[in-house]
Each structure stands twice: as structure tokens, then as C-alpha cells.
mmCIF file of C-alpha atoms in Angstrom:
data_model
loop_
_atom_site.group_PDB
_atom_site.id
_atom_site.type_symbol
_atom_site.label_atom_id
_atom_site.label_comp_id
_atom_site.label_asym_id
_atom_site.label_seq_id
_atom_site.Cartn_x
_atom_site.Cartn_y
_atom_site.Cartn_z
ATOM 1 C CA MET A 1 42.291 -77.267 39.135
ATOM 2 C CA LYS A 2 41.458 -76.848 35.461
ATOM 3 C CA LYS A 3 43.965 -78.106 32.922
ATOM 4 C CA LEU A 4 45.105 -75.996 29.968
ATOM 5 C CA THR A 5 44.309 -77.484 26.587
ATOM 6 C CA ALA A 6 47.196 -77.903 24.170
ATOM 7 C CA LEU A 7 46.455 -74.774 22.131
ATOM 8 C CA PRO A 8 46.044 -72.276 25.022
ATOM 9 C CA LEU A 9 49.146 -73.762 26.649
ATOM 10 C CA ALA A 10 51.138 -73.310 23.453
ATOM 11 C CA LEU A 11 49.924 -69.738 23.127
ATOM 12 C CA ALA A 12 50.726 -69.014 26.749
ATOM 13 C CA CYS A 13 54.239 -70.371 26.354
ATOM 14 C CA ALA A 14 54.728 -68.425 23.127
ATOM 15 C CA GLY A 15 53.629 -65.232 24.870
ATOM 16 C CA LEU A 16 55.997 -65.812 27.778
ATOM 17 C CA PHE A 17 58.848 -66.566 25.402
ATOM 18 C CA ALA A 18 58.209 -63.385 23.369
ATOM 19 C CA ALA A 19 58.142 -61.244 26.504
ATOM 20 C CA SER A 20 61.298 -62.807 27.993
ATOM 21 C CA ALA A 21 63.118 -62.623 24.663
ATOM 22 C CA SER A 22 62.357 -58.900 24.406
ATOM 23 C CA ALA A 23 63.594 -58.287 27.943
ATOM 24 C CA ALA A 24 66.732 -60.344 27.406
ATOM 25 C CA ASP A 25 67.605 -58.392 24.265
ATOM 26 C CA LEU A 26 67.548 -55.000 26.001
ATOM 27 C CA PRO A 27 70.758 -52.945 26.133
ATOM 28 C CA ALA A 28 73.022 -53.795 29.077
ATOM 29 C CA HIS A 29 72.558 -50.446 30.837
ATOM 30 C CA ILE A 30 68.777 -50.886 30.892
ATOM 31 C CA GLN A 31 69.023 -54.473 32.140
ATOM 32 C CA GLN A 32 71.320 -53.292 34.930
ATOM 33 C CA SER A 33 69.187 -50.312 35.974
ATOM 34 C CA GLY A 34 65.886 -52.110 35.543
ATOM 35 C CA LYS A 35 64.236 -48.980 34.194
ATOM 36 C CA LEU A 36 63.392 -47.035 31.050
ATOM 37 C CA VAL A 37 64.225 -43.324 31.140
ATOM 38 C CA VAL A 38 61.705 -41.523 28.949
ATOM 39 C CA ALA A 39 61.529 -37.848 27.961
ATOM 40 C CA THR A 40 58.158 -36.140 28.226
ATOM 41 C CA GLN A 41 56.797 -32.623 27.845
ATOM 42 C CA PRO A 42 53.565 -32.594 29.874
ATOM 43 C CA ASN A 43 51.836 -29.697 28.140
ATOM 44 C CA TYR A 44 49.994 -31.514 25.357
ATOM 45 C CA PRO A 45 46.744 -33.032 26.630
ATOM 46 C CA PRO A 46 45.384 -35.595 26.204
ATOM 47 C CA ILE A 47 48.743 -37.030 25.078
ATOM 48 C CA ALA A 48 50.920 -35.923 27.999
ATOM 49 C CA TYR A 49 50.033 -33.447 30.744
ATOM 50 C CA LYS A 50 49.898 -32.970 34.510
ATOM 51 C CA ASP A 51 46.784 -33.660 36.531
ATOM 52 C CA LEU A 52 45.935 -30.322 38.145
ATOM 53 C CA ALA A 53 44.649 -32.006 41.300
ATOM 54 C CA THR A 54 47.556 -34.381 41.927
ATOM 55 C CA GLY A 55 50.447 -32.926 39.933
ATOM 56 C CA GLN A 56 51.039 -36.392 38.480
ATOM 57 C CA TYR A 57 51.832 -37.048 34.841
ATOM 58 C CA THR A 58 48.872 -38.380 32.893
ATOM 59 C CA GLY A 59 47.755 -38.844 29.292
ATOM 60 C CA LEU A 60 47.851 -41.386 26.505
ATOM 61 C CA ASP A 61 51.646 -41.370 26.138
ATOM 62 C CA ILE A 62 52.103 -41.687 29.892
ATOM 63 C CA ASP A 63 49.817 -44.718 30.037
ATOM 64 C CA MET A 64 51.314 -46.261 26.899
ATOM 65 C CA GLY A 65 54.894 -45.753 28.083
ATOM 66 C CA THR A 66 54.071 -47.267 31.459
ATOM 67 C CA ALA A 67 52.463 -50.271 29.744
ATOM 68 C CA ILE A 68 55.504 -50.750 27.497
ATOM 69 C CA ALA A 69 57.859 -50.693 30.487
ATOM 70 C CA LYS A 70 55.670 -53.179 32.357
ATOM 71 C CA GLN A 71 55.591 -55.481 29.342
ATOM 72 C CA LEU A 72 59.407 -55.444 29.333
ATOM 73 C CA GLY A 73 59.588 -56.066 33.071
ATOM 74 C CA LEU A 74 60.969 -52.594 33.759
ATOM 75 C CA LYS A 75 60.137 -49.544 35.845
ATOM 76 C CA ILE A 76 59.711 -46.216 34.080
ATOM 77 C CA GLU A 77 61.336 -42.890 34.910
ATOM 78 C CA TRP A 78 59.890 -39.802 33.241
ATOM 79 C CA GLN A 79 62.254 -36.931 32.549
ATOM 80 C CA GLU A 80 60.587 -33.606 31.804
ATOM 81 C CA THR A 81 62.156 -31.718 28.908
ATOM 82 C CA SER A 82 61.354 -29.411 26.024
ATOM 83 C CA PHE A 83 60.386 -30.777 22.627
ATOM 84 C CA VAL A 84 63.705 -29.766 21.041
ATOM 85 C CA GLN A 85 65.820 -30.981 23.966
ATOM 86 C CA ALA A 86 64.246 -34.419 23.720
ATOM 87 C CA PHE A 87 66.282 -35.156 20.589
ATOM 88 C CA SER A 88 69.573 -33.910 22.053
ATOM 89 C CA SER A 89 68.867 -35.991 25.174
ATOM 90 C CA LEU A 90 68.482 -39.045 22.949
ATOM 91 C CA ALA A 91 71.765 -38.261 21.206
ATOM 92 C CA THR A 92 73.684 -37.956 24.481
ATOM 93 C CA GLY A 93 72.043 -40.981 26.089
ATOM 94 C CA ARG A 94 70.438 -38.947 28.845
ATOM 95 C CA VAL A 95 67.120 -40.622 27.993
ATOM 96 C CA ASP A 96 66.357 -43.941 26.331
ATOM 97 C CA MET A 97 63.365 -42.738 24.310
ATOM 98 C CA ALA A 98 60.840 -39.915 24.109
ATOM 99 C CA MET A 99 57.045 -39.884 24.242
ATOM 100 C CA ILE A 100 55.660 -36.436 23.471
ATOM 101 C CA GLY A 101 53.266 -37.165 20.617
ATOM 102 C CA ILE A 102 56.137 -36.799 18.132
ATOM 103 C CA THR A 103 55.389 -37.018 14.416
ATOM 104 C CA ASP A 104 57.605 -39.428 12.495
ATOM 105 C CA THR A 105 59.164 -37.560 9.547
ATOM 106 C CA LYS A 106 61.822 -38.494 6.975
ATOM 107 C CA GLU A 107 64.023 -35.677 8.280
ATOM 108 C CA ARG A 108 63.845 -36.922 11.870
ATOM 109 C CA GLU A 109 64.506 -40.486 10.722
ATOM 110 C CA LYS A 110 67.990 -39.331 9.671
ATOM 111 C CA THR A 111 69.024 -39.192 13.324
ATOM 112 C CA VAL A 112 66.609 -41.499 15.184
ATOM 113 C CA ASP A 113 64.454 -44.556 14.592
ATOM 114 C CA PHE A 114 60.749 -44.304 15.275
ATOM 115 C CA VAL A 115 58.524 -47.017 16.658
ATOM 116 C CA ASP A 116 55.185 -45.757 15.337
ATOM 117 C CA TYR A 117 52.013 -46.516 17.256
ATOM 118 C CA MET A 118 49.270 -44.029 16.307
ATOM 119 C CA GLN A 119 48.302 -41.574 13.567
ATOM 120 C CA SER A 120 46.997 -38.034 13.465
ATOM 121 C CA GLY A 121 47.267 -34.934 11.304
ATOM 122 C CA PRO A 122 47.470 -31.144 11.265
ATOM 123 C CA GLN A 123 44.004 -29.701 11.853
ATOM 124 C CA PHE A 124 42.964 -26.080 11.171
ATOM 125 C CA PHE A 125 40.692 -24.440 13.736
ATOM 126 C CA THR A 126 39.482 -20.988 14.670
ATOM 127 C CA GLN A 127 37.451 -19.290 17.350
ATOM 128 C CA GLN A 128 33.829 -20.396 17.493
ATOM 129 C CA ALA A 129 32.821 -16.753 16.922
ATOM 130 C CA ASN A 130 34.591 -16.828 13.535
ATOM 131 C CA ALA A 131 33.278 -20.193 12.360
ATOM 132 C CA ALA A 132 30.964 -18.624 9.758
ATOM 133 C CA LYS A 133 33.844 -16.521 8.400
ATOM 134 C CA TYR A 134 35.959 -19.617 7.801
ATOM 135 C CA PRO A 135 33.545 -22.394 6.748
ATOM 136 C CA ASN A 136 36.308 -24.293 4.922
ATOM 137 C CA ILE A 137 40.086 -24.290 4.610
ATOM 138 C CA GLU A 138 40.002 -22.370 1.319
ATOM 139 C CA ALA A 139 38.493 -19.425 3.200
ATOM 140 C CA LEU A 140 41.813 -19.089 5.057
ATOM 141 C CA CYS A 141 43.672 -17.853 1.957
ATOM 142 C CA GLY A 142 45.137 -14.492 3.000
ATOM 143 C CA ALA A 143 44.479 -15.124 6.705
ATOM 144 C CA LYS A 144 47.046 -15.318 9.514
ATOM 145 C CA VAL A 145 47.483 -18.882 10.771
ATOM 146 C CA GLY A 146 49.655 -19.888 13.715
ATOM 147 C CA ALA A 147 51.342 -23.210 14.468
ATOM 148 C CA SER A 148 54.162 -24.411 16.705
ATOM 149 C CA ARG A 149 57.492 -23.678 15.057
ATOM 150 C CA SER A 150 59.040 -26.791 16.621
ATOM 151 C CA THR A 151 56.776 -28.971 14.452
ATOM 152 C CA ASN A 152 56.548 -29.505 10.699
ATOM 153 C CA TRP A 153 53.121 -27.824 10.610
ATOM 154 C CA PRO A 154 54.293 -24.347 9.453
ATOM 155 C CA GLY A 155 55.887 -25.948 6.388
ATOM 156 C CA GLN A 156 52.786 -28.017 5.696
ATOM 157 C CA ILE A 157 50.560 -24.940 5.939
ATOM 158 C CA ALA A 158 52.803 -23.079 3.501
ATOM 159 C CA ALA A 159 52.789 -26.017 1.076
ATOM 160 C CA TRP A 160 48.998 -26.306 1.271
ATOM 161 C CA SER A 161 48.693 -22.564 0.672
ATOM 162 C CA LYS A 162 50.915 -22.687 -2.399
ATOM 163 C CA THR A 163 48.785 -25.433 -3.958
ATOM 164 C CA HIS A 164 45.301 -24.306 -2.926
ATOM 165 C CA CYS A 165 45.628 -20.530 -2.610
ATOM 166 C CA GLU A 166 48.497 -19.083 -4.639
ATOM 167 C CA ALA A 167 48.080 -21.509 -7.540
ATOM 168 C CA HIS A 168 44.518 -20.209 -7.939
ATOM 169 C CA GLY A 169 45.402 -16.537 -7.779
ATOM 170 C CA LYS A 170 44.403 -16.130 -4.141
ATOM 171 C CA PRO A 171 46.556 -14.514 -1.447
ATOM 172 C CA ALA A 172 48.833 -16.834 0.480
ATOM 173 C CA ILE A 173 48.157 -17.881 4.045
ATOM 174 C CA VAL A 174 50.389 -15.865 6.355
ATOM 175 C CA VAL A 175 52.093 -18.454 8.547
ATOM 176 C CA THR A 176 53.047 -17.446 12.076
ATOM 177 C CA GLY A 177 55.416 -19.679 14.042
ATOM 178 C CA THR A 178 54.447 -19.910 17.718
ATOM 179 C CA GLU A 179 56.258 -21.126 20.822
ATOM 180 C CA GLY A 180 53.926 -24.108 20.949
ATOM 181 C CA SER A 181 50.292 -25.082 20.717
ATOM 182 C CA VAL A 182 49.456 -23.279 23.967
ATOM 183 C CA ASP A 183 50.864 -20.062 22.514
ATOM 184 C CA ALA A 184 48.937 -20.642 19.269
ATOM 185 C CA ARG A 185 45.651 -20.937 21.148
ATOM 186 C CA THR A 186 46.496 -17.865 23.222
ATOM 187 C CA GLN A 187 47.212 -15.806 20.100
ATOM 188 C CA LEU A 188 44.016 -17.084 18.516
ATOM 189 C CA LYS A 189 41.868 -16.050 21.473
ATOM 190 C CA SER A 190 43.561 -12.632 21.619
ATOM 191 C CA GLY A 191 42.904 -12.033 17.920
ATOM 192 C CA ARG A 192 46.560 -11.859 16.891
ATOM 193 C CA ILE A 193 45.977 -14.697 14.421
ATOM 194 C CA ASP A 194 42.833 -15.742 12.542
ATOM 195 C CA ALA A 195 43.248 -19.479 12.854
ATOM 196 C CA ALA A 196 45.675 -22.078 14.139
ATOM 197 C CA VAL A 197 46.847 -25.603 13.438
ATOM 198 C CA GLN A 198 47.217 -28.329 16.022
ATOM 199 C CA GLY A 199 47.302 -32.126 16.033
ATOM 200 C CA SER A 200 43.883 -33.597 15.321
ATOM 201 C CA GLU A 201 44.332 -35.985 18.242
ATOM 202 C CA SER A 202 44.392 -33.154 20.785
ATOM 203 C CA LEU A 203 41.629 -30.781 19.689
ATOM 204 C CA PRO A 204 38.620 -32.800 20.952
ATOM 205 C CA TYR A 205 40.108 -32.501 24.445
ATOM 206 C CA PHE A 206 40.275 -28.705 24.255
ATOM 207 C CA GLN A 207 36.811 -28.431 22.745
ATOM 208 C CA LYS A 208 35.535 -30.329 25.781
ATOM 209 C CA LEU A 209 37.718 -28.346 28.202
ATOM 210 C CA GLU A 210 36.645 -24.981 26.753
ATOM 211 C CA PRO A 211 33.109 -25.387 25.369
ATOM 212 C CA ASN A 212 32.006 -23.042 22.568
ATOM 213 C CA THR A 213 35.554 -21.712 22.134
ATOM 214 C CA TYR A 214 37.022 -23.519 19.115
ATOM 215 C CA ALA A 215 35.602 -24.586 15.749
ATOM 216 C CA LEU A 216 37.337 -27.067 13.459
ATOM 217 C CA ILE A 217 37.885 -26.023 9.842
ATOM 218 C CA GLY A 218 37.674 -28.872 7.367
ATOM 219 C CA ALA A 219 39.522 -32.155 7.867
ATOM 220 C CA PRO A 220 43.211 -32.710 8.696
ATOM 221 C CA ILE A 221 45.348 -31.783 5.691
ATOM 222 C CA ALA A 222 47.505 -34.889 6.124
ATOM 223 C CA THR A 223 47.652 -38.166 8.026
ATOM 224 C CA GLU A 224 50.961 -38.845 9.722
ATOM 225 C CA PRO A 225 52.385 -41.510 12.021
ATOM 226 C CA THR A 226 53.201 -40.613 15.598
ATOM 227 C CA GLY A 227 56.038 -42.563 17.125
ATOM 228 C CA ILE A 228 58.601 -43.121 19.836
ATOM 229 C CA PRO A 229 62.043 -41.848 18.777
ATOM 230 C CA ILE A 230 64.978 -44.022 19.848
ATOM 231 C CA SER A 231 68.663 -43.437 19.077
ATOM 232 C CA LYS A 232 69.937 -45.313 16.039
ATOM 233 C CA THR A 233 72.724 -46.592 18.293
ATOM 234 C CA GLN A 234 70.146 -48.616 20.266
ATOM 235 C CA PRO A 235 68.620 -51.127 17.815
ATOM 236 C CA LYS A 236 68.060 -53.662 20.625
ATOM 237 C CA LEU A 237 65.883 -51.181 22.492
ATOM 238 C CA ARG A 238 64.006 -50.256 19.316
ATOM 239 C CA ASP A 239 63.197 -53.895 18.582
ATOM 240 C CA ALA A 240 62.200 -54.625 22.184
ATOM 241 C CA VAL A 241 59.838 -51.630 22.295
ATOM 242 C CA LEU A 242 58.346 -52.668 18.943
ATOM 243 C CA GLN A 243 57.705 -56.193 20.236
ATOM 244 C CA ALA A 244 56.196 -54.834 23.455
ATOM 245 C CA LEU A 245 53.822 -52.579 21.508
ATOM 246 C CA LYS A 246 52.773 -55.429 19.238
ATOM 247 C CA THR A 247 51.970 -57.493 22.319
ATOM 248 C CA LEU A 248 49.950 -54.629 23.825
ATOM 249 C CA GLN A 249 48.031 -54.346 20.566
ATOM 250 C CA SER A 250 47.288 -58.069 20.452
ATOM 251 C CA ASN A 251 46.230 -58.426 24.098
ATOM 252 C CA GLY A 252 43.824 -55.454 24.088
ATOM 253 C CA THR A 253 45.802 -53.122 26.372
ATOM 254 C CA TYR A 254 46.542 -50.707 23.518
ATOM 255 C CA ASP A 255 42.861 -50.418 22.558
ATOM 256 C CA LYS A 256 41.866 -49.774 26.169
ATOM 257 C CA ILE A 257 44.356 -46.909 26.472
ATOM 258 C CA LEU A 258 43.153 -45.270 23.248
ATOM 259 C CA ALA A 259 39.515 -45.656 24.343
ATOM 260 C CA LYS A 260 40.276 -44.064 27.718
ATOM 261 C CA TYR A 261 41.152 -40.828 25.899
ATOM 262 C CA GLY A 262 38.577 -41.113 23.114
ATOM 263 C CA LEU A 263 41.243 -41.653 20.469
ATOM 264 C CA GLN A 264 40.148 -44.950 18.922
ATOM 265 C CA SER A 265 40.343 -43.372 15.447
ATOM 266 C CA THR A 266 44.118 -42.884 15.786
ATOM 267 C CA THR A 267 44.982 -46.599 15.872
ATOM 268 C CA LEU A 268 47.998 -47.695 13.831
ATOM 269 C CA PRO A 269 49.709 -51.111 13.727
ATOM 270 C CA ALA A 270 53.096 -50.816 15.445
ATOM 271 C CA ALA A 271 56.005 -50.636 12.996
ATOM 272 C CA VAL A 272 59.344 -48.889 12.520
ATOM 273 C CA ASN A 273 59.943 -45.704 10.484
ATOM 274 C CA GLN A 274 56.677 -45.250 8.606
ATOM 275 C CA ALA A 275 57.177 -41.562 7.739
ATOM 276 C CA LYS A 276 55.585 -40.457 4.511
ATOM 277 C CA ASP A 277 57.394 -38.425 1.852
#
């Protein structure tokens, strides 16, 4: 049997200590149940969605959440919910955390803490047939643009329009709030809106799923952290999840999950509450 040298042994012991310390510091109800209850909304591929063949949850957040639970020595229980209900479920303790590709914002940080783990941004896109009509974002001045009303994208579109359209004497972008990104794409394909905005991390998936359907317009208008919201009443859980993510980032598991979904460009060192002003 091979012997461990002093340095690898020290590192191995340090790793075991970090993992056990994180598990030991979990809230009592999680230690007793042995599981993490996590809210998901499986309609946002490749972040969280259902495999059509098996009906099983899949996606980057599903894999990352499962890896976090494993790192903490826990099982994971996914609870399907709407985007808005995820926050009320956190407030009532129905779920321990949520993983739905949620953007960390200053407003949301008033009620929850975020453990941030990736970055993305609002990306304009249109139908491939209209790509020549909208070669850049400035061409959207006066156009109808849809985005999920449950996100901060409608406000960001309006702010961008005020600075880049109205301030230069051009007509404002007409912002249309939609029921979600699925609805935005449906309205786009039906011609009810001229363009739409969706998270930059998800559009490559749909371009592959529906070839020659969507064309990106410019670059994302902002870069924002995506995180795991956890109730402010659960600082032990927040710190344990942060430590678990840092371990996954250091041991290569995090990189493998991002690569599986082609999202290597979204990497972000794990940290708490990194929302931008």
C-alpha cells in the first residue's frame, strides 16, 4: 500500500475537516432530516428543466444543487414552484433554498441572502428572419420588446432605452411584460413583439434546439451574478452552502458541471451578496 506524503495527507485532512465542519454547522432541522429542500421551476433550460424522455429534472442548477447536497452529506428534495412563490416559500420555511437561475439584486437582498455562483446578463434577440432589420441594439428604438415581468429585465430595458434612445431623440423601446421567457419567445414567433430579452446563459440552448429561429442582437446589456437565495434567518445554511460551493470550485466538480452545459463563460467565484447597484 502506498503511503501518503506529509503534504497530501495534510490537504486531505484539511478537506475532510472543512466538509465535516460545514455539515456540523447546518441548522438543526436539516441535520435531523438529512436533506435539503430546494425550490425549482423546471422551465428554464439549460438551467432547470424536465427531460422529455424520462420526466426527470435536469439542468445546470439541478446538477449543482445535487453536488452541493452531496458535499454536505445530505440528500436533496426538489420542490416545484413558480418563480414568485419561491421567495414566499423561503420566508415560510417551506424550502431551504431556491435554484432557478435567480439574479442577485440589491432589492432581493433586502429579504434574502444570495450565495452567488455564476454570472450572466440580459440579452436581446429577435427572429432570424428579422436579423437584418435589427443589426444592433440601437435599431430597437421604437420597437416592441418583451421580457418576463417576474425579472428585473423590463426595468433594465427601459433604462437602456432612456439612455440610448430617448436621450438621442429616438423613440423609446416599448417594453412588454410577459408571463415568462417561454411566453416571450411565443410572442416573438407570432409577431406580437419585435424582439425579446432573455438570460444570455439560456439562449445558446434554444438556438441549438430551434436552428435558424433566433438571432442575437448585440451583447448582453449588463453582467449580473446569479445566486442561491437563502432566508436571512438561516446564516448557518448560507455559510455551509458557500463553503460547499467553494469546495466544488476547487476540486473541479463546478467546472465539469458548467462544461456539461456549455456555460464555461459564466464562471464566478462563490461569494455572498454580490449584487451590483
